[in-house]
Coordinates of C-alpha atoms in Angstrom, one line a residue:
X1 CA -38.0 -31.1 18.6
X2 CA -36.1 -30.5 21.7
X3 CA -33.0 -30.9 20.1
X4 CA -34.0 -28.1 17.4
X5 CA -34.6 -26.4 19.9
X6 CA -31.5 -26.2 21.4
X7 CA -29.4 -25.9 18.3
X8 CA -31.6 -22.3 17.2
X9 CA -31.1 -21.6 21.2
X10 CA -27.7 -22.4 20.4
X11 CA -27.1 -20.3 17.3
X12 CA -29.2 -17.1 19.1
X13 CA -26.8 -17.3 21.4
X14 CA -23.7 -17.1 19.5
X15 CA -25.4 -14.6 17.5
X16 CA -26.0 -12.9 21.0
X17 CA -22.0 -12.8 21.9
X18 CA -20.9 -12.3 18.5
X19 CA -23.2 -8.8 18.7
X20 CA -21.8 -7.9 21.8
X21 CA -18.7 -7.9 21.2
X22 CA -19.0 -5.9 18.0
X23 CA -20.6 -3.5 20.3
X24 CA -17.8 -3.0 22.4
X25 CA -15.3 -2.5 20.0
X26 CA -17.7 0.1 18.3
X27 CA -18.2 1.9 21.5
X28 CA -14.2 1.3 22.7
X29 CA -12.5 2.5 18.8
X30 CA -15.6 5.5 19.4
X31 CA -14.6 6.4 23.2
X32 CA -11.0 6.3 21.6
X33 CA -11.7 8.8 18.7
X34 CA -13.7 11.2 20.7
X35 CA -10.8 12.0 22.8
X36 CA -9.0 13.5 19.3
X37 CA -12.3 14.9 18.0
X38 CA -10.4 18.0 17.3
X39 CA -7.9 16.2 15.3
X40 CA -10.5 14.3 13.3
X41 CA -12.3 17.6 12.6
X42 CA -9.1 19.3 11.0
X43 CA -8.4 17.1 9.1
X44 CA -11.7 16.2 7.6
X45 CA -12.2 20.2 6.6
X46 CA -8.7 20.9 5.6
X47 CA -9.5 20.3 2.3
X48 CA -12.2 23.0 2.5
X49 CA -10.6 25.8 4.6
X50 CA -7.5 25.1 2.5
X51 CA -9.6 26.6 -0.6
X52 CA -12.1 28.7 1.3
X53 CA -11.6 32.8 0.4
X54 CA -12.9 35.6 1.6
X55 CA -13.3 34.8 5.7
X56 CA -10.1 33.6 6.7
X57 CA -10.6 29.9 5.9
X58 CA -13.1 29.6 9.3
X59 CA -16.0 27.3 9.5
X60 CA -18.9 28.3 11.3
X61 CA -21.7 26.5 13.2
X62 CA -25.1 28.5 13.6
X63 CA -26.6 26.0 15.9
X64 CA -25.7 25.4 19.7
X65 CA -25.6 22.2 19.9
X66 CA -23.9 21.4 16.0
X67 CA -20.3 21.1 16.7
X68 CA -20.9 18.4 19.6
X69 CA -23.3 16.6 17.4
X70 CA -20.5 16.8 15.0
X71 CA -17.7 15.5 17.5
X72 CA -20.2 12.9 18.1
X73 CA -20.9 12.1 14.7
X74 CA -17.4 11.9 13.8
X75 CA -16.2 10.1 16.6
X76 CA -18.6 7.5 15.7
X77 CA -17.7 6.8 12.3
X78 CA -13.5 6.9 13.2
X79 CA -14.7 4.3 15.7
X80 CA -16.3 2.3 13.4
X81 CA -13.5 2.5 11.0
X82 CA -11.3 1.0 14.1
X83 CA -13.5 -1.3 14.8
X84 CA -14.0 -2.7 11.4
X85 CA -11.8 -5.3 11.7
X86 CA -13.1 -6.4 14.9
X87 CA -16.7 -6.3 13.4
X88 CA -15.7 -8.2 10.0
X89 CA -14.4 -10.9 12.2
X90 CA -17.0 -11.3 14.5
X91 CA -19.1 -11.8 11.3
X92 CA -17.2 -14.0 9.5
X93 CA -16.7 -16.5 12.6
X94 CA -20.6 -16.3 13.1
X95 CA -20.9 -17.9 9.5
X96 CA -17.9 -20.0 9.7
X97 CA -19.1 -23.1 11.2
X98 CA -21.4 -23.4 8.3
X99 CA -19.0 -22.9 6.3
X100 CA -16.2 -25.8 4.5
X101 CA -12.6 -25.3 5.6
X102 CA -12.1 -24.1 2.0
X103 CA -14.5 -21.3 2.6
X104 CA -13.1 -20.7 5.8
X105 CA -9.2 -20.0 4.6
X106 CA -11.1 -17.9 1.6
X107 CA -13.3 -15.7 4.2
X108 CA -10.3 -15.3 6.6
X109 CA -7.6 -14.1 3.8
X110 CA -10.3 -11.8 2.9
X111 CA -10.4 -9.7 6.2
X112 CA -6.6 -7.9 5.3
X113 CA -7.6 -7.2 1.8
X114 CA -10.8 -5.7 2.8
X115 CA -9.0 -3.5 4.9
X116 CA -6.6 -2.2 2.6
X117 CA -8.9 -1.7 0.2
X118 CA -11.4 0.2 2.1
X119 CA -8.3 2.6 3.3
X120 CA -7.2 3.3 -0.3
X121 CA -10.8 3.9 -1.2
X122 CA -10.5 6.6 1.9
X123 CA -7.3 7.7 0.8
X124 CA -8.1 8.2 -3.1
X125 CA -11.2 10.0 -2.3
X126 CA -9.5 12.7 0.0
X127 CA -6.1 13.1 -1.8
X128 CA -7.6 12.7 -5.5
X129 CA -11.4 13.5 -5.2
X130 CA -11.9 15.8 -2.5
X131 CA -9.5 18.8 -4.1
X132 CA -11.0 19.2 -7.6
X133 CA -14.7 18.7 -6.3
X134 CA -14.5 21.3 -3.1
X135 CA -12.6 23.8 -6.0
X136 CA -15.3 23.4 -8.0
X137 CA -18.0 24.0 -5.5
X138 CA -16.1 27.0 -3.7
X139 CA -15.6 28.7 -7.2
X140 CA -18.6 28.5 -8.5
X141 CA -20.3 31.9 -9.3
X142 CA -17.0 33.5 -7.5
X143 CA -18.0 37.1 -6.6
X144 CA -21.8 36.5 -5.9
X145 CA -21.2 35.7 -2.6
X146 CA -18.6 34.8 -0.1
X147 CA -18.4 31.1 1.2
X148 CA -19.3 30.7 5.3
X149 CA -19.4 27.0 5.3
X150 CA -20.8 24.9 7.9
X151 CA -18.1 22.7 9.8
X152 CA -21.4 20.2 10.0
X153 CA -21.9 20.5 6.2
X154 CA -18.5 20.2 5.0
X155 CA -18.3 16.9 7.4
X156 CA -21.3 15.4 6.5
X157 CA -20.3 15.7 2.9
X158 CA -16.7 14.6 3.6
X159 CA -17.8 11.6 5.7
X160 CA -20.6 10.0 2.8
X161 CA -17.7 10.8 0.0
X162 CA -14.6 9.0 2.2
X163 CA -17.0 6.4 3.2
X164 CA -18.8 5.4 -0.4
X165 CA -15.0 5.3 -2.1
X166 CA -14.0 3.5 0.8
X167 CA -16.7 0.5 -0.1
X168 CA -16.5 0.9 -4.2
X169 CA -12.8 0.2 -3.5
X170 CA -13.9 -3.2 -1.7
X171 CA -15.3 -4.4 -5.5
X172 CA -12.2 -6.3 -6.9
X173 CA -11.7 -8.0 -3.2
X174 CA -15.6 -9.0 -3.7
X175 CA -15.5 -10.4 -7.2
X176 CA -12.5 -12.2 -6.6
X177 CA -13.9 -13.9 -3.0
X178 CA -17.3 -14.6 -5.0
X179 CA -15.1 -16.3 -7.6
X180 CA -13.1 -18.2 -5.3
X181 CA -16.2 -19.4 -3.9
X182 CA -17.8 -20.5 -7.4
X183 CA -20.9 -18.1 -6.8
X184 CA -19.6 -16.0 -10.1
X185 CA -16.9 -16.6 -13.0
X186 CA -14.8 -14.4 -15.4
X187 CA -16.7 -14.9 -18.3
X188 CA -20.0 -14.0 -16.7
X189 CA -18.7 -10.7 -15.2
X190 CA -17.0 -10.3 -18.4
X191 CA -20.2 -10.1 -19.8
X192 CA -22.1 -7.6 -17.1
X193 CA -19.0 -4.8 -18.5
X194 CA -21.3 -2.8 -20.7
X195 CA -23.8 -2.5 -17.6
X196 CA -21.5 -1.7 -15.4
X197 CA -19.9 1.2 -17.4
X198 CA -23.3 2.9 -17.3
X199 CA -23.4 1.7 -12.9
X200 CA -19.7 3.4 -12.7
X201 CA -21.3 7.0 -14.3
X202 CA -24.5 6.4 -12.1
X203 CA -22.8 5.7 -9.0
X204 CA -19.8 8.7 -10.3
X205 CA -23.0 11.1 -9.9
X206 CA -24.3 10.0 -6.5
X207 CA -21.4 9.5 -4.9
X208 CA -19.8 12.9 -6.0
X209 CA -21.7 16.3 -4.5
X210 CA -21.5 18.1 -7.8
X211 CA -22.8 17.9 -11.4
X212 CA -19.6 18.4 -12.6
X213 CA -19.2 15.9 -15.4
X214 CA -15.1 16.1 -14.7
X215 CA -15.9 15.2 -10.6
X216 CA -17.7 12.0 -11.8
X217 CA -15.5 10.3 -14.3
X218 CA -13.0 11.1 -11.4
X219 CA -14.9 8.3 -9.8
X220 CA -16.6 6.3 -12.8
X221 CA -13.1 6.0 -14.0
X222 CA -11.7 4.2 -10.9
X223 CA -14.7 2.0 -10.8
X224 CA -14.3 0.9 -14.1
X225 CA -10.5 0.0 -13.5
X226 CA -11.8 -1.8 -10.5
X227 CA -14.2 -3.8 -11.6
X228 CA -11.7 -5.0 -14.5
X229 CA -8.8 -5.7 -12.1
X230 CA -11.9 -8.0 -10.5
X231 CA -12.2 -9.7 -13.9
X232 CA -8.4 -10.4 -13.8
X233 CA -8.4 -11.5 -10.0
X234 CA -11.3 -13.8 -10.9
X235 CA -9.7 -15.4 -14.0
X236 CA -7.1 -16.1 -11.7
X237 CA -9.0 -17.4 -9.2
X238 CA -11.0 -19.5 -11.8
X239 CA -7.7 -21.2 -13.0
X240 CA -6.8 -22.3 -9.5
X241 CA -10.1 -23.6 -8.8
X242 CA -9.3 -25.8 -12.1
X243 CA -6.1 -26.6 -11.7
X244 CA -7.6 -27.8 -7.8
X245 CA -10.3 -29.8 -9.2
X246 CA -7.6 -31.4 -11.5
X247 CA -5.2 -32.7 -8.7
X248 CA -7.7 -33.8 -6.3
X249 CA -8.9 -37.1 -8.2
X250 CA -5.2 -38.0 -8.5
X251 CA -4.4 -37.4 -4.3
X252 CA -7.8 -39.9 -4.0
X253 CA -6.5 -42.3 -6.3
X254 CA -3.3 -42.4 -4.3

């Protein structure tokens, strides 16, 4: 009992340091980012006072406290963008020692390819989405009235869009770790493709902030090309697995 004991004392503990840590980068990467606020500010509404007509391209807040909340808010997320890989690591180490050496190597090569993905998620949704949505939603009965847009608005929205494309781009780096790892195969994901065409429109319409048919196949249609480069990936992966399983009764026998 004692001894069970000490091994969930043992495993809270970890747990404790592991938290920490991913603490401390959070509040380092945020400290970091909040000293170029400004910067992160422009260049989340460029998009916006780039199209805006009619008042100069200026945000306003109407609040006293809104743009510091904002600063704040922003800072926050660039911070937890920095510390992302910090905070993926942390978790992946927690698990690890439950974990066979095999599904260690797996977990680890995933961390870069997380990354990446999640940065061309970002990247696709501000230099591919952003334009046509904010066009459509600052054109919209043109002449009725004139745009004064919120800076916390227009960051708010920016933020949830950047940061939903940035984990629908993580899917193919998913499916294949999951394949790797036996939990799913080609054939069965193969199979979920007629469900996931109607996910891709679903997700299209709550990810995008209009009702814009065109805005959402700008995302359904990615998400669908994802999730069959994630088929591919985990064919491939399926055949190594094989070909794995094939050579390791002959390295026993030798």
């Amino acid at each position: 009992m004692n001894d069970h004991q000490l091994t969930i004392f043992q495993h809270l503990g970890e747990l404790r340091r592991r938290v920490i840590i991913s603490v401390l980068a959070l509040l380092v990467g945020s400290a970091v980012s909040f000293a170029f606020f400004r910067q992160l500010i422009e260049l989340l509404v460029r998009p916006a006072k780039d199209l805006q007509t009619g008042v100069g391209g200026q945000l306003v807040y109407t609040e006293v406290t809104e743009l510091l909340t904002t600063s704040i808010k922003v800072s926050f997320v660039a911070g937890f963008i920095i510390a992302f890989p910090v905070i993926l690591y942390q978790v992946v180490m927690f698990l690890a020692p439950g974990l066979t050496r095999k599904e260690k190597r797996y977990l680890i090569a995933f961390l870069p390819g997380a990354l990446v993905a999640f940065v061309a998620g970002v990247a696709f949704g501000y230099f591919i989405l952003t334009p046509p949505a904010l066009h459509f939603l600052l054109t919209f009965g043109g002449g009725v009235a004139v745009p004064m847009i919120k800076v916390s608005n227009i960051v708010n929205l920016m933020v949830r869009l950047l940061f939903w494309m940035g984990i629908a781009f993580e899917t193919p780096i998913v499916m294949y770790l999951l394949a790797q790892l036996g939990v799913v195969n080609a054939r069965r994901l193969a199979r979920f493709r007629r469900y996931w065409l109607v996910v891709a429109f679903i997700l299209g319409a709550i990810i995008t902030p209009t009702f814009d048919p065109v805005n959402q196949a700008l995302v359904a249609v990615p998400l669908l090309a994802l999730y069959e480069l994630g088929i591919l990936l985990a064919r491939l992966a399926g055949r190594g697995r094989r070909s794995s399983e094939a050579i390791t009764p002959v390295g026993r026998a030798d």
